[in-house]
mmCIF file of C-alpha atoms in Angstrom:
data_model
loop_
_atom_site.group_PDB
_atom_site.id
_atom_site.type_symbol
_atom_site.label_atom_id
_atom_site.label_comp_id
_atom_site.label_asym_id
_atom_site.label_seq_id
_atom_site.Cartn_x
_atom_site.Cartn_y
_atom_site.Cartn_z
ATOM 1 C CA UNK A 110 33.940 80.588 137.757
ATOM 2 C CA UNK A 111 37.145 81.972 136.289
ATOM 3 C CA UNK A 112 36.244 81.177 133.110
ATOM 4 C CA UNK A 113 32.902 82.571 133.278
ATOM 5 C CA UNK A 114 33.996 85.892 134.329
ATOM 6 C CA UNK A 115 36.665 86.205 131.942
ATOM 7 C CA UNK A 116 34.457 84.998 129.036
ATOM 8 C CA UNK A 117 31.763 87.563 130.131
ATOM 9 C CA UNK A 118 34.348 90.508 130.180
ATOM 10 C CA UNK A 119 35.832 89.557 126.751
ATOM 11 C CA UNK A 120 32.143 89.411 125.471
ATOM 12 C CA UNK A 121 31.511 92.723 126.783
ATOM 13 C CA UNK A 122 34.393 93.924 124.231
ATOM 14 C CA UNK A 123 37.281 94.179 126.425
ATOM 15 C CA UNK A 124 40.484 93.391 125.199
ATOM 16 C CA UNK A 125 42.039 91.886 128.237
ATOM 17 C CA UNK A 126 41.098 90.274 131.411
ATOM 18 C CA UNK A 127 42.662 90.194 135.247
ATOM 19 C CA UNK A 128 42.545 87.309 137.453
ATOM 20 C CA UNK A 129 42.925 87.230 141.495
ATOM 21 C CA UNK A 130 46.520 85.347 141.512
ATOM 22 C CA UNK A 131 45.934 83.779 144.892
ATOM 23 C CA UNK A 132 42.862 82.136 143.074
ATOM 24 C CA UNK A 133 45.028 80.656 140.597
ATOM 25 C CA UNK A 134 47.190 79.193 143.210
ATOM 26 C CA UNK A 135 44.284 77.970 145.105
ATOM 27 C CA UNK A 136 43.087 75.791 141.949
ATOM 28 C CA UNK A 137 43.380 72.298 142.509
ATOM 29 C CA UNK A 138 44.805 69.914 139.563
ATOM 30 C CA UNK A 139 41.690 69.237 137.933
ATOM 31 C CA UNK A 140 40.342 72.862 137.828
ATOM 32 C CA UNK A 141 43.830 74.115 137.031
ATOM 33 C CA UNK A 142 43.686 71.417 133.910
ATOM 34 C CA UNK A 143 40.296 72.807 133.136
ATOM 35 C CA UNK A 144 41.365 76.559 132.919
ATOM 36 C CA UNK A 145 44.410 75.530 130.893
ATOM 37 C CA UNK A 146 42.377 73.603 128.182
ATOM 38 C CA UNK A 147 40.038 76.350 128.280
ATOM 39 C CA UNK A 148 42.703 79.131 127.538
ATOM 40 C CA UNK A 149 44.020 76.775 124.867
ATOM 41 C CA UNK A 150 40.900 76.603 123.085
ATOM 42 C CA UNK A 151 39.906 80.032 123.056
ATOM 43 C CA UNK A 152 42.128 82.636 125.142
ATOM 44 C CA UNK A 153 40.642 83.907 128.542
ATOM 45 C CA UNK A 154 42.332 87.317 127.618
ATOM 46 C CA UNK A 155 44.513 87.144 130.918
ATOM 47 C CA UNK A 156 46.984 89.737 130.913
ATOM 48 C CA UNK A 157 47.401 90.615 134.620
ATOM 49 C CA UNK A 158 46.823 89.315 138.038
ATOM 50 C CA UNK A 159 46.110 91.152 141.497
ATOM 51 C CA UNK A 160 45.538 90.107 145.035
ATOM 52 C CA UNK A 161 48.500 87.730 144.578
ATOM 53 C CA UNK A 162 49.833 87.313 148.118
ATOM 54 C CA UNK A 163 48.260 85.825 151.138
ATOM 55 C CA UNK A 164 49.080 87.841 154.515
ATOM 56 C CA UNK A 165 51.076 84.636 155.726
ATOM 57 C CA UNK A 166 54.099 85.349 153.397
ATOM 58 C CA UNK A 167 54.581 88.778 155.241
ATOM 59 C CA UNK A 168 57.110 90.188 152.706
ATOM 60 C CA UNK A 169 57.920 93.280 154.870
ATOM 61 C CA UNK A 170 58.993 91.124 157.710
ATOM 62 C CA UNK A 171 62.876 90.330 157.596
ATOM 63 C CA UNK A 172 62.252 87.234 159.740
ATOM 64 C CA UNK A 173 59.352 85.633 157.343
ATOM 65 C CA UNK A 174 60.093 82.001 155.824
ATOM 66 C CA UNK A 175 61.926 83.039 152.719
ATOM 67 C CA UNK A 176 61.787 79.409 151.323
ATOM 68 C CA UNK A 177 57.957 79.418 151.641
ATOM 69 C CA UNK A 178 58.029 82.979 149.720
ATOM 70 C CA UNK A 179 59.994 81.741 147.059
ATOM 71 C CA UNK A 180 57.920 78.467 146.672
ATOM 72 C CA UNK A 181 55.040 80.345 146.520
ATOM 73 C CA UNK A 182 56.614 82.893 143.895
ATOM 74 C CA UNK A 183 57.591 80.027 141.515
ATOM 75 C CA UNK A 184 53.935 78.265 141.925
ATOM 76 C CA UNK A 185 52.517 81.505 140.852
ATOM 77 C CA UNK A 186 54.750 82.465 138.048
ATOM 78 C CA UNK A 187 54.516 78.934 136.687
ATOM 79 C CA UNK A 188 50.700 79.348 136.473
ATOM 80 C CA UNK A 189 51.023 82.914 134.968
ATOM 81 C CA UNK A 190 53.169 81.800 132.353
ATOM 82 C CA UNK A 191 50.922 79.287 130.145
ATOM 83 C CA UNK A 192 47.881 81.639 130.287
ATOM 84 C CA UNK A 193 49.906 84.713 128.997
ATOM 85 C CA UNK A 194 49.756 87.001 132.238
ATOM 86 C CA UNK A 195 52.224 89.495 131.750
ATOM 87 C CA UNK A 196 51.845 91.780 134.617
ATOM 88 C CA UNK A 197 51.654 90.566 138.466
ATOM 89 C CA UNK A 198 50.014 93.681 140.403
ATOM 90 C CA UNK A 199 51.815 94.140 143.922
ATOM 91 C CA UNK A 200 49.089 95.225 145.784
ATOM 92 C CA UNK A 201 48.605 92.814 148.604
ATOM 93 C CA UNK A 202 48.507 95.401 151.475
ATOM 94 C CA UNK A 203 48.503 93.376 154.617
ATOM 95 C CA UNK A 204 51.122 91.080 153.282
ATOM 96 C CA UNK A 205 53.716 93.558 152.164
ATOM 97 C CA UNK A 206 52.931 95.869 155.234
ATOM 98 C CA UNK A 207 55.952 96.160 157.587
ATOM 99 C CA UNK A 208 55.225 94.698 160.897
ATOM 100 C CA UNK A 209 55.041 96.658 163.948
ATOM 101 C CA UNK A 210 58.508 96.339 166.016
ATOM 102 C CA UNK A 211 60.251 96.021 162.530
ATOM 103 C CA UNK A 212 62.361 99.273 161.503
ATOM 104 C CA UNK A 213 61.119 100.817 158.141
ATOM 105 C CA UNK A 214 64.719 100.067 156.922
ATOM 106 C CA UNK A 215 64.699 96.649 157.637
ATOM 107 C CA UNK A 216 60.974 96.266 156.294
ATOM 108 C CA UNK A 217 61.989 97.817 153.034
ATOM 109 C CA UNK A 218 65.041 95.710 152.988
ATOM 110 C CA UNK A 219 62.774 92.766 153.329
ATOM 111 C CA UNK A 220 60.686 93.696 150.587
ATOM 112 C CA UNK A 221 63.408 94.637 148.025
ATOM 113 C CA UNK A 222 64.660 91.003 148.862
ATOM 114 C CA UNK A 223 61.106 89.718 147.996
ATOM 115 C CA UNK A 224 60.561 91.776 145.073
ATOM 116 C CA UNK A 225 63.930 90.995 143.611
ATOM 117 C CA UNK A 226 63.339 87.439 144.116
ATOM 118 C CA UNK A 227 60.126 87.473 142.326
ATOM 119 C CA UNK A 228 61.569 89.459 139.318
ATOM 120 C CA UNK A 229 64.768 87.072 139.096
ATOM 121 C CA UNK A 230 62.188 84.244 138.516
ATOM 122 C CA UNK A 231 59.315 85.945 136.551
ATOM 123 C CA UNK A 232 60.994 88.657 134.523
ATOM 124 C CA UNK A 233 63.107 85.943 132.240
ATOM 125 C CA UNK A 234 59.567 83.961 131.999
ATOM 126 C CA UNK A 235 57.820 87.315 130.627
ATOM 127 C CA UNK A 236 56.388 88.335 133.921
ATOM 128 C CA UNK A 237 56.729 91.846 135.299
ATOM 129 C CA UNK A 238 55.912 92.682 139.101
ATOM 130 C CA UNK A 239 54.310 96.224 139.032
ATOM 131 C CA UNK A 240 54.034 98.140 142.607
ATOM 132 C CA UNK A 241 50.445 99.461 143.389
ATOM 133 C CA UNK A 242 50.557 102.169 145.371
ATOM 134 C CA UNK A 243 47.660 101.568 148.150
ATOM 135 C CA UNK A 244 45.893 103.648 150.577
ATOM 136 C CA UNK A 245 47.024 104.005 153.878
ATOM 137 C CA UNK A 246 43.876 102.126 155.112
ATOM 138 C CA UNK A 247 45.509 98.919 153.503
ATOM 139 C CA UNK A 248 49.011 99.216 154.093
ATOM 140 C CA UNK A 249 51.935 101.121 155.422
ATOM 141 C CA UNK A 250 54.390 101.178 152.621
ATOM 142 C CA UNK A 251 54.537 102.057 149.073
ATOM 143 C CA UNK A 252 51.229 104.521 149.525
ATOM 144 C CA UNK A 253 51.794 107.096 146.830
ATOM 145 C CA UNK A 254 53.157 107.056 143.087
ATOM 146 C CA UNK A 255 56.232 109.136 144.223
ATOM 147 C CA UNK A 256 57.154 106.777 147.123
ATOM 148 C CA UNK A 257 56.576 104.026 144.848
ATOM 149 C CA UNK A 258 58.097 105.316 141.793
ATOM 150 C CA UNK A 259 61.457 105.957 144.332
ATOM 151 C CA UNK A 260 61.225 102.501 144.992
ATOM 152 C CA UNK A 261 61.078 101.504 141.488
ATOM 153 C CA UNK A 262 64.313 103.480 140.708
ATOM 154 C CA UNK A 263 66.114 102.214 143.632
ATOM 155 C CA UNK A 264 65.575 98.530 142.736
ATOM 156 C CA UNK A 265 66.767 99.340 139.355
ATOM 157 C CA UNK A 266 65.201 96.125 138.016
ATOM 158 C CA UNK A 267 63.779 95.963 134.670
ATOM 159 C CA UNK A 268 61.350 93.070 136.257
ATOM 160 C CA UNK A 269 60.002 95.533 138.509
ATOM 161 C CA UNK A 270 57.830 98.533 137.375
ATOM 162 C CA UNK A 271 55.119 100.811 138.588
ATOM 163 C CA UNK A 272 51.151 100.852 138.363
ATOM 164 C CA UNK A 273 49.242 103.914 139.004
ATOM 165 C CA UNK A 274 45.226 103.174 140.086
ATOM 166 C CA UNK A 275 43.498 106.331 140.020
ATOM 167 C CA UNK A 276 41.225 105.089 142.910
ATOM 168 C CA UNK A 277 44.100 104.645 145.128
ATOM 169 C CA UNK A 278 45.591 108.138 143.885
ATOM 170 C CA UNK A 279 42.180 109.900 144.612
ATOM 171 C CA UNK A 280 41.516 108.406 148.188
ATOM 172 C CA UNK A 281 45.140 109.560 149.005
ATOM 173 C CA UNK A 282 44.872 112.863 147.305
ATOM 174 C CA UNK A 283 47.916 111.886 145.001
ATOM 175 C CA UNK A 284 48.486 114.751 142.406
ATOM 176 C CA UNK A 285 47.769 113.585 138.765
ATOM 177 C CA UNK A 286 51.299 115.312 137.752
ATOM 178 C CA UNK A 287 53.198 112.435 139.649
ATOM 179 C CA UNK A 288 52.228 110.023 137.022
ATOM 180 C CA UNK A 289 53.493 112.398 134.176
ATOM 181 C CA UNK A 290 56.810 112.436 136.455
ATOM 182 C CA UNK A 291 56.953 108.635 136.785
ATOM 183 C CA UNK A 292 55.928 107.916 133.270
ATOM 184 C CA UNK A 293 59.194 106.250 132.240
ATOM 185 C CA UNK A 294 58.340 103.619 135.135
ATOM 186 C CA UNK A 295 54.736 102.606 134.470
#
């Protein structure tokens, strides 16, 4: 269970834990109340969430259902806030990929709209979206630290920053000095 896993990580001496955001959204009301009670009794140490978005949200598709996306964003963030989750990791490679047949420009515009919608709702509540560069095996957009950093700069939204994952960087052969170049965005 989420509670047992968080307690295990904290008991091992770590300061913080991370949870799958999609899993939080999937909790029924009784499960959600149990998580809230446990966190209020003794913090679960939740600081970040990953695996946020199901592929059905299709954030890189300009024809995707924006109302459904916004409803999902709100439910997700509304679950993050009472748990103290500060960072929402924008991995979700399939969900954020630009579909075949959609121009890169249109796909990026759709992603920017989605990230702005997320940041506009989440950032005032203390949650920052961080773009995680993933491997080409996982997505066709935001694959390297420089590409993702350029997107953070283009958005110029304080609610969207950058995450640098050493595994993905190594898999894609991303030079370590790109992290230094992007330091103010991390």
